[in-house]
Amino acid sequence: MPVDFMPSNVQTYFLVAVRLTAALMAAPVFGSRLLPVPVRIGLALLLAVVLGPVIPVSEVPTTLARYVVAIGREALLGLLAGFGVQVIFFIVQFAGGLIGLQMGLSLAGMIDPLSAEHDTVLERFLMALATLIFLQVDGLHLFLLGLQGLFVAMPVGGPLLPGLGAESLIQMVGATFVAAVRMAVPMLGALLLADVGLALAARTVPQLNLFAVGFPLKLALGFFSLSLALPPLVVQLVDLFRRLPFDLRLLFR
């Protein structure tokens, strides 16, 4: 069945809007529940109109079946692009969860109304810090630059999934956990030494109340270590956010 119920330029703009909408739904800040869905869709449509004339188009599908497949392709590419940005926030959240668990902050967990997940106070703090850094380095603009590069690497109407860097995707996911562990290791090491010291103290002084002494000690040591680790953490996050356009192109090379 031919797709002749709307002009070809409208078909192109719609495919562009599908990819942009999926990317904004999956991306941080844009994908927040605080931003209403109609606003995100309206923003995607506006970007599609603005970017449409300069976006390369491989081929506009001529049949309804191929057009439906093209819609699915654009949605998948948009979701993958948004996931590529979310990975950085996953790093911060995972590291904060590891540190908060060792500090005993899991006892003071809370339900995040945006994700409906149980998070520690430290996770919320680090996620808020990452969001502020993302906005400070103009991360929204960098994300849009990455999307523009994605349209060049994977034109609208192209083959289903050519050039998808599966190896790059695996490396990116692996690097996520490596980066999270790197962020957490200095503080985890200090807390581990505190546990060893408390264990030796308990063997030496059996009457020692480990909970009364260890809990405030680990909290104080954890926050002190966090204050030392924050400056390099901020530098690392700034570097990751500024590399967004390059990393998105690498993912879809």
C-alpha positions as a LaTeX table, in Angstrom:
\begin{tabular}{lrrr}
\hline
Residue & $x$ (\AA) & $y$ (\AA) & $z$ (\AA) \\
\hline
Met1 & 0.00 & 0.00 & 0.00 \\
Pro2 & 1.63 & 3.31 & $-1.04$ \\
Val3 & 2.12 & 6.09 & 1.47 \\
Asp4 & 0.44 & 8.83 & $-0.52$ \\
Phe5 & $-1.82$ & 10.26 & 2.16 \\
Met6 & 0.71 & 12.98 & 3.09 \\
Pro7 & 3.46 & 14.89 & 1.24 \\
Ser8 & 6.98 & 13.44 & 1.23 \\
Asn9 & 8.42 & 16.33 & 3.26 \\
Val10 & 5.80 & 15.74 & 5.96 \\
Gln11 & 6.74 & 12.05 & 5.99 \\
Thr12 & 10.38 & 13.01 & 6.48 \\
Tyr13 & 9.60 & 15.48 & 9.28 \\
Phe14 & 7.48 & 12.86 & 11.03 \\
Leu15 & 10.33 & 10.31 & 10.98 \\
Val16 & 12.71 & 12.95 & 12.31 \\
Ala17 & 10.20 & 13.82 & 15.05 \\
Val18 & 9.87 & 10.13 & 16.03 \\
Arg19 & 13.63 & 9.80 & 16.54 \\
Leu20 & 13.85 & 13.08 & 18.46 \\
Thr21 & 10.84 & 12.23 & 20.65 \\
Ala22 & 12.28 & 8.83 & 21.57 \\
Ala23 & 15.66 & 10.40 & 22.35 \\
Leu24 & 14.12 & 13.09 & 24.55 \\
Met25 & 11.97 & 10.52 & 26.37 \\
Ala26 & 15.06 & 8.45 & 27.24 \\
Ala27 & 17.49 & 11.30 & 27.92 \\
Pro28 & 18.11 & 12.82 & 31.36 \\
Val29 & 16.40 & 16.11 & 32.26 \\
Phe30 & 14.20 & 15.86 & 29.14 \\
Gly31 & 12.96 & 12.45 & 30.24 \\
Ser32 & 12.08 & 13.57 & 33.76 \\
Arg33 & 8.51 & 13.05 & 34.90 \\
Leu34 & 8.53 & 16.69 & 35.96 \\
Leu35 & 8.46 & 17.61 & 32.26 \\
Pro36 & 4.99 & 16.79 & 30.87 \\
Val37 & 4.84 & 14.44 & 27.89 \\
Pro38 & 3.05 & 17.00 & 25.66 \\
Val39 & 5.90 & 19.44 & 26.29 \\
Arg40 & 8.49 & 16.84 & 25.26 \\
Ile41 & 6.53 & 15.93 & 22.13 \\
Gly42 & 6.05 & 19.59 & 21.26 \\
Leu43 & 9.77 & 20.24 & 21.70 \\
Ala44 & 10.59 & 17.27 & 19.46 \\
Leu45 & 8.21 & 18.53 & 16.77 \\
Leu46 & 9.74 & 22.00 & 16.96 \\
Leu47 & 13.25 & 20.56 & 16.63 \\
Ala48 & 12.09 & 18.42 & 13.70 \\
Val49 & 10.83 & 21.51 & 11.88 \\
Val50 & 14.06 & 23.41 & 12.62 \\
Leu51 & 16.47 & 20.57 & 11.77 \\
Gly52 & 14.41 & 18.98 & 8.99 \\
Pro53 & 15.81 & 21.08 & 6.10 \\
Val54 & 19.45 & 20.30 & 7.02 \\
Ile55 & 19.08 & 16.62 & 7.98 \\
Pro56 & 20.26 & 14.12 & 5.35 \\
Val57 & 17.60 & 11.69 & 4.15 \\
Ser58 & 18.56 & 8.35 & 2.64 \\
Glu59 & 15.18 & 7.37 & 1.22 \\
Val60 & 11.57 & 8.05 & 2.17 \\
Pro61 & 9.64 & 4.74 & 2.28 \\
Thr62 & 7.04 & 4.48 & $-0.45$ \\
Thr63 & 4.86 & 1.74 & 1.06 \\
Leu64 & 2.96 & 1.67 & 4.33 \\
Ala65 & 4.75 & $-1.47$ & 5.56 \\
Arg66 & 8.18 & 0.02 & 4.96 \\
Tyr67 & 7.08 & 3.29 & 6.55 \\
Val68 & 5.98 & 1.48 & 9.73 \\
Val69 & 9.36 & $-0.30$ & 9.83 \\
Ala70 & 11.07 & 3.07 & 9.38 \\
Ile71 & 9.11 & 4.48 & 12.32 \\
Gly72 & 10.27 & 1.58 & 14.51 \\
Arg73 & 13.86 & 2.11 & 13.34 \\
Glu74 & 13.80 & 5.81 & 14.20 \\
Ala75 & 12.28 & 5.12 & 17.62 \\
Leu76 & 14.96 & 2.52 & 18.38 \\
Leu77 & 17.79 & 4.83 & 17.32 \\
Gly78 & 16.37 & 7.62 & 19.45 \\
Leu79 & 16.09 & 5.38 & 22.51 \\
Leu80 & 19.68 & 4.19 & 22.05 \\
Ala81 & 20.89 & 7.78 & 21.82 \\
Gly82 & 19.05 & 8.70 & 25.02 \\
Phe83 & 20.44 & 5.62 & 26.73 \\
Gly84 & 23.95 & 6.72 & 25.74 \\
Val85 & 23.47 & 9.86 & 27.84 \\
Gln86 & 21.73 & 8.07 & 30.71 \\
Val87 & 24.78 & 5.81 & 31.07 \\
Ile88 & 26.69 & 8.67 & 32.70 \\
Phe89 & 23.95 & 9.11 & 35.29 \\
Phe90 & 23.86 & 5.35 & 35.87 \\
Ile91 & 27.58 & 5.57 & 36.74 \\
Val92 & 26.92 & 8.20 & 39.39 \\
Gln93 & 23.89 & 6.39 & 40.81 \\
Phe94 & 25.68 & 3.05 & 40.99 \\
Ala95 & 28.73 & 4.59 & 42.69 \\
Gly96 & 26.51 & 6.45 & 45.16 \\
Gly97 & 24.65 & 3.25 & 45.97 \\
Leu98 & 27.89 & 1.37 & 46.70 \\
Ile99 & 29.24 & 4.12 & 48.93 \\
Gly100 & 25.94 & 4.73 & 50.71 \\
Leu101 & 25.58 & 1.03 & 51.48 \\
Gln102 & 29.01 & 0.90 & 53.11 \\
Met103 & 28.35 & 4.09 & 55.06 \\
Gly104 & 25.12 & 2.68 & 56.44 \\
Leu105 & 22.96 & 5.24 & 54.64 \\
Ser106 & 20.71 & 2.48 & 53.32 \\
Leu107 & 18.96 & 2.79 & 56.68 \\
Ala108 & 17.96 & 6.31 & 55.62 \\
Gly109 & 16.69 & 5.39 & 52.18 \\
Met110 & 13.86 & 7.17 & 50.43 \\
Ile111 & 11.51 & 6.58 & 47.53 \\
Asp112 & 12.40 & 8.73 & 44.55 \\
Pro113 & 9.07 & 10.10 & 43.21 \\
Leu114 & 10.54 & 10.44 & 39.69 \\
Ser115 & 11.87 & 6.91 & 39.25 \\
Ala116 & 9.73 & 5.19 & 41.93 \\
Glu117 & 12.91 & 3.49 & 43.16 \\
His118 & 14.38 & 3.17 & 46.65 \\
Asp119 & 17.51 & 5.35 & 46.78 \\
Thr120 & 19.92 & 6.37 & 49.50 \\
Val121 & 20.48 & 9.98 & 50.45 \\
Leu122 & 23.94 & 9.88 & 48.89 \\
Glu123 & 22.54 & 8.60 & 45.58 \\
Arg124 & 20.07 & 11.48 & 45.47 \\
Phe125 & 22.83 & 13.98 & 46.28 \\
Leu126 & 25.20 & 12.69 & 43.59 \\
Met127 & 22.42 & 12.50 & 41.00 \\
Ala128 & 21.45 & 16.11 & 41.75 \\
Leu129 & 25.11 & 17.09 & 41.46 \\
Ala130 & 25.43 & 15.31 & 38.11 \\
Thr131 & 22.29 & 17.06 & 36.83 \\
Leu132 & 23.63 & 20.47 & 37.84 \\
Ile133 & 26.96 & 19.75 & 36.12 \\
Phe134 & 25.10 & 18.55 & 33.02 \\
Leu135 & 23.23 & 21.85 & 32.85 \\
Gln136 & 26.31 & 23.90 & 33.72 \\
Val137 & 28.41 & 22.52 & 30.83 \\
Asp138 & 25.49 & 23.09 & 28.43 \\
Gly139 & 24.82 & 19.38 & 28.26 \\
Leu140 & 21.48 & 19.89 & 26.52 \\
His141 & 23.22 & 21.61 & 23.62 \\
Leu142 & 25.90 & 18.89 & 23.52 \\
Phe143 & 23.17 & 16.26 & 23.42 \\
Leu144 & 21.49 & 18.00 & 20.49 \\
Leu145 & 24.86 & 18.16 & 18.71 \\
Gly146 & 25.19 & 14.43 & 19.27 \\
Leu147 & 21.73 & 13.87 & 17.80 \\
Gln148 & 22.66 & 15.96 & 14.78 \\
Gly149 & 25.76 & 13.81 & 14.27 \\
Leu150 & 23.56 & 10.74 & 14.63 \\
Phe151 & 21.38 & 11.93 & 11.75 \\
Val152 & 24.54 & 12.19 & 9.63 \\
Ala153 & 25.82 & 8.75 & 10.63 \\
Met154 & 22.40 & 7.09 & 10.39 \\
Pro155 & 20.28 & 9.07 & 7.89 \\
Val156 & 16.50 & 8.99 & 8.02 \\
Gly157 & 15.05 & 6.22 & 5.87 \\
Gly158 & 18.29 & 4.22 & 5.72 \\
Pro159 & 18.69 & 0.46 & 6.15 \\
Leu160 & 17.38 & $-1.05$ & 9.36 \\
Leu161 & 20.48 & $-1.00$ & 11.60 \\
Pro162 & 23.68 & $-0.67$ & 9.58 \\
Gly163 & 26.78 & 0.62 & 11.27 \\
Leu164 & 25.43 & 0.11 & 14.77 \\
Gly165 & 28.61 & $-0.16$ & 16.84 \\
Ala166 & 27.70 & $-3.29$ & 18.81 \\
Glu167 & 31.29 & $-3.54$ & 20.00 \\
Ser168 & 31.21 & 0.12 & 21.02 \\
Leu169 & 27.93 & $-0.46$ & 22.87 \\
Ile170 & 29.44 & $-3.36$ & 24.82 \\
Gln171 & 32.53 & $-1.31$ & 25.60 \\
Met172 & 30.39 & 1.60 & 26.76 \\
Val173 & 28.37 & $-0.58$ & 29.13 \\
Gly174 & 31.57 & $-2.16$ & 30.47 \\
Ala175 & 33.17 & 1.24 & 30.89 \\
Thr176 & 30.11 & 2.31 & 32.88 \\
Phe177 & 30.80 & $-0.20$ & 35.64 \\
Val178 & 34.54 & 0.47 & 35.54 \\
Ala179 & 33.97 & 4.21 & 35.95 \\
Ala180 & 31.48 & 3.62 & 38.78 \\
Val181 & 33.96 & 1.43 & 40.64 \\
Arg182 & 36.72 & 3.99 & 40.09 \\
Met183 & 34.54 & 6.68 & 41.61 \\
Ala184 & 33.67 & 4.52 & 44.60 \\
Val185 & 37.00 & 2.77 & 45.29 \\
Pro186 & 38.76 & 5.59 & 47.24 \\
Met187 & 35.86 & 5.98 & 49.65 \\
Leu188 & 35.20 & 2.24 & 49.82 \\
Gly189 & 38.87 & 1.70 & 50.68 \\
Ala190 & 38.68 & 4.18 & 53.55 \\
Leu191 & 35.49 & 2.58 & 54.86 \\
Leu192 & 37.05 & $-0.88$ & 54.59 \\
Leu193 & 39.99 & 0.27 & 56.72 \\
Ala194 & 37.48 & 1.60 & 59.25 \\
Asp195 & 35.76 & $-1.81$ & 59.35 \\
Val196 & 39.12 & $-3.52$ & 59.91 \\
Gly197 & 39.97 & $-1.09$ & 62.69 \\
Leu198 & 36.60 & $-1.63$ & 64.36 \\
Ala199 & 37.01 & $-5.40$ & 64.13 \\
Leu200 & 40.42 & $-5.20$ & 65.81 \\
Ala201 & 39.00 & $-2.88$ & 68.47 \\
Ala202 & 36.17 & $-5.31$ & 69.13 \\
Arg203 & 38.65 & $-8.15$ & 69.64 \\
Thr204 & 40.73 & $-5.99$ & 71.96 \\
Val205 & 37.82 & $-4.47$ & 73.89 \\
Pro206 & 34.89 & $-6.93$ & 73.83 \\
Gln207 & 32.71 & $-4.52$ & 75.82 \\
Leu208 & 32.87 & $-1.96$ & 72.99 \\
Asn209 & 29.49 & $-1.17$ & 71.45 \\
Leu210 & 30.36 & $-1.41$ & 67.77 \\
Phe211 & 27.07 & 0.02 & 66.57 \\
Ala212 & 27.29 & 3.08 & 68.80 \\
Val213 & 30.91 & 3.75 & 67.84 \\
Gly214 & 31.14 & 2.38 & 64.31 \\
Phe215 & 28.09 & 4.03 & 62.79 \\
Pro216 & 29.05 & 7.67 & 63.49 \\
Leu217 & 32.71 & 6.86 & 62.75 \\
Lys218 & 31.91 & 5.45 & 59.31 \\
Leu219 & 29.57 & 8.35 & 58.56 \\
Ala220 & 32.22 & 10.91 & 59.48 \\
Leu221 & 34.93 & 9.06 & 57.56 \\
Gly222 & 32.65 & 8.59 & 54.56 \\
Phe223 & 31.70 & 12.26 & 54.33 \\
Phe224 & 35.33 & 13.31 & 54.82 \\
Ser225 & 36.41 & 10.98 & 51.99 \\
Leu226 & 33.55 & 12.29 & 49.85 \\
Ser227 & 34.73 & 15.87 & 50.36 \\
Leu228 & 38.17 & 14.85 & 49.07 \\
Ala229 & 36.76 & 12.86 & 46.15 \\
Leu230 & 34.26 & 15.47 & 44.92 \\
Pro231 & 36.72 & 17.72 & 42.98 \\
Pro232 & 38.10 & 14.88 & 40.77 \\
Leu233 & 34.57 & 13.50 & 40.44 \\
Val234 & 33.34 & 16.83 & 39.08 \\
Val235 & 36.26 & 16.96 & 36.61 \\
Gln236 & 35.49 & 13.43 & 35.42 \\
Leu237 & 31.79 & 14.21 & 34.92 \\
Val238 & 32.57 & 17.41 & 33.00 \\
Asp239 & 34.86 & 15.42 & 30.68 \\
Leu240 & 32.22 & 12.73 & 30.14 \\
Phe241 & 29.50 & 15.26 & 29.32 \\
Arg242 & 31.72 & 17.20 & 26.93 \\
Arg243 & 32.51 & 13.99 & 25.06 \\
Leu244 & 28.83 & 13.27 & 24.41 \\
Pro245 & 28.76 & 14.22 & 20.70 \\
Phe246 & 31.86 & 12.12 & 19.99 \\
Asp247 & 30.64 & 9.13 & 22.01 \\
Leu248 & 27.25 & 9.10 & 20.27 \\
Arg249 & 28.94 & 9.13 & 16.86 \\
Leu250 & 31.23 & 6.31 & 18.01 \\
Leu251 & 28.21 & 4.29 & 19.11 \\
Phe252 & 26.65 & 4.51 & 15.64 \\
Arg253 & 29.77 & 4.47 & 13.49 \\
\hline
\end{tabular}
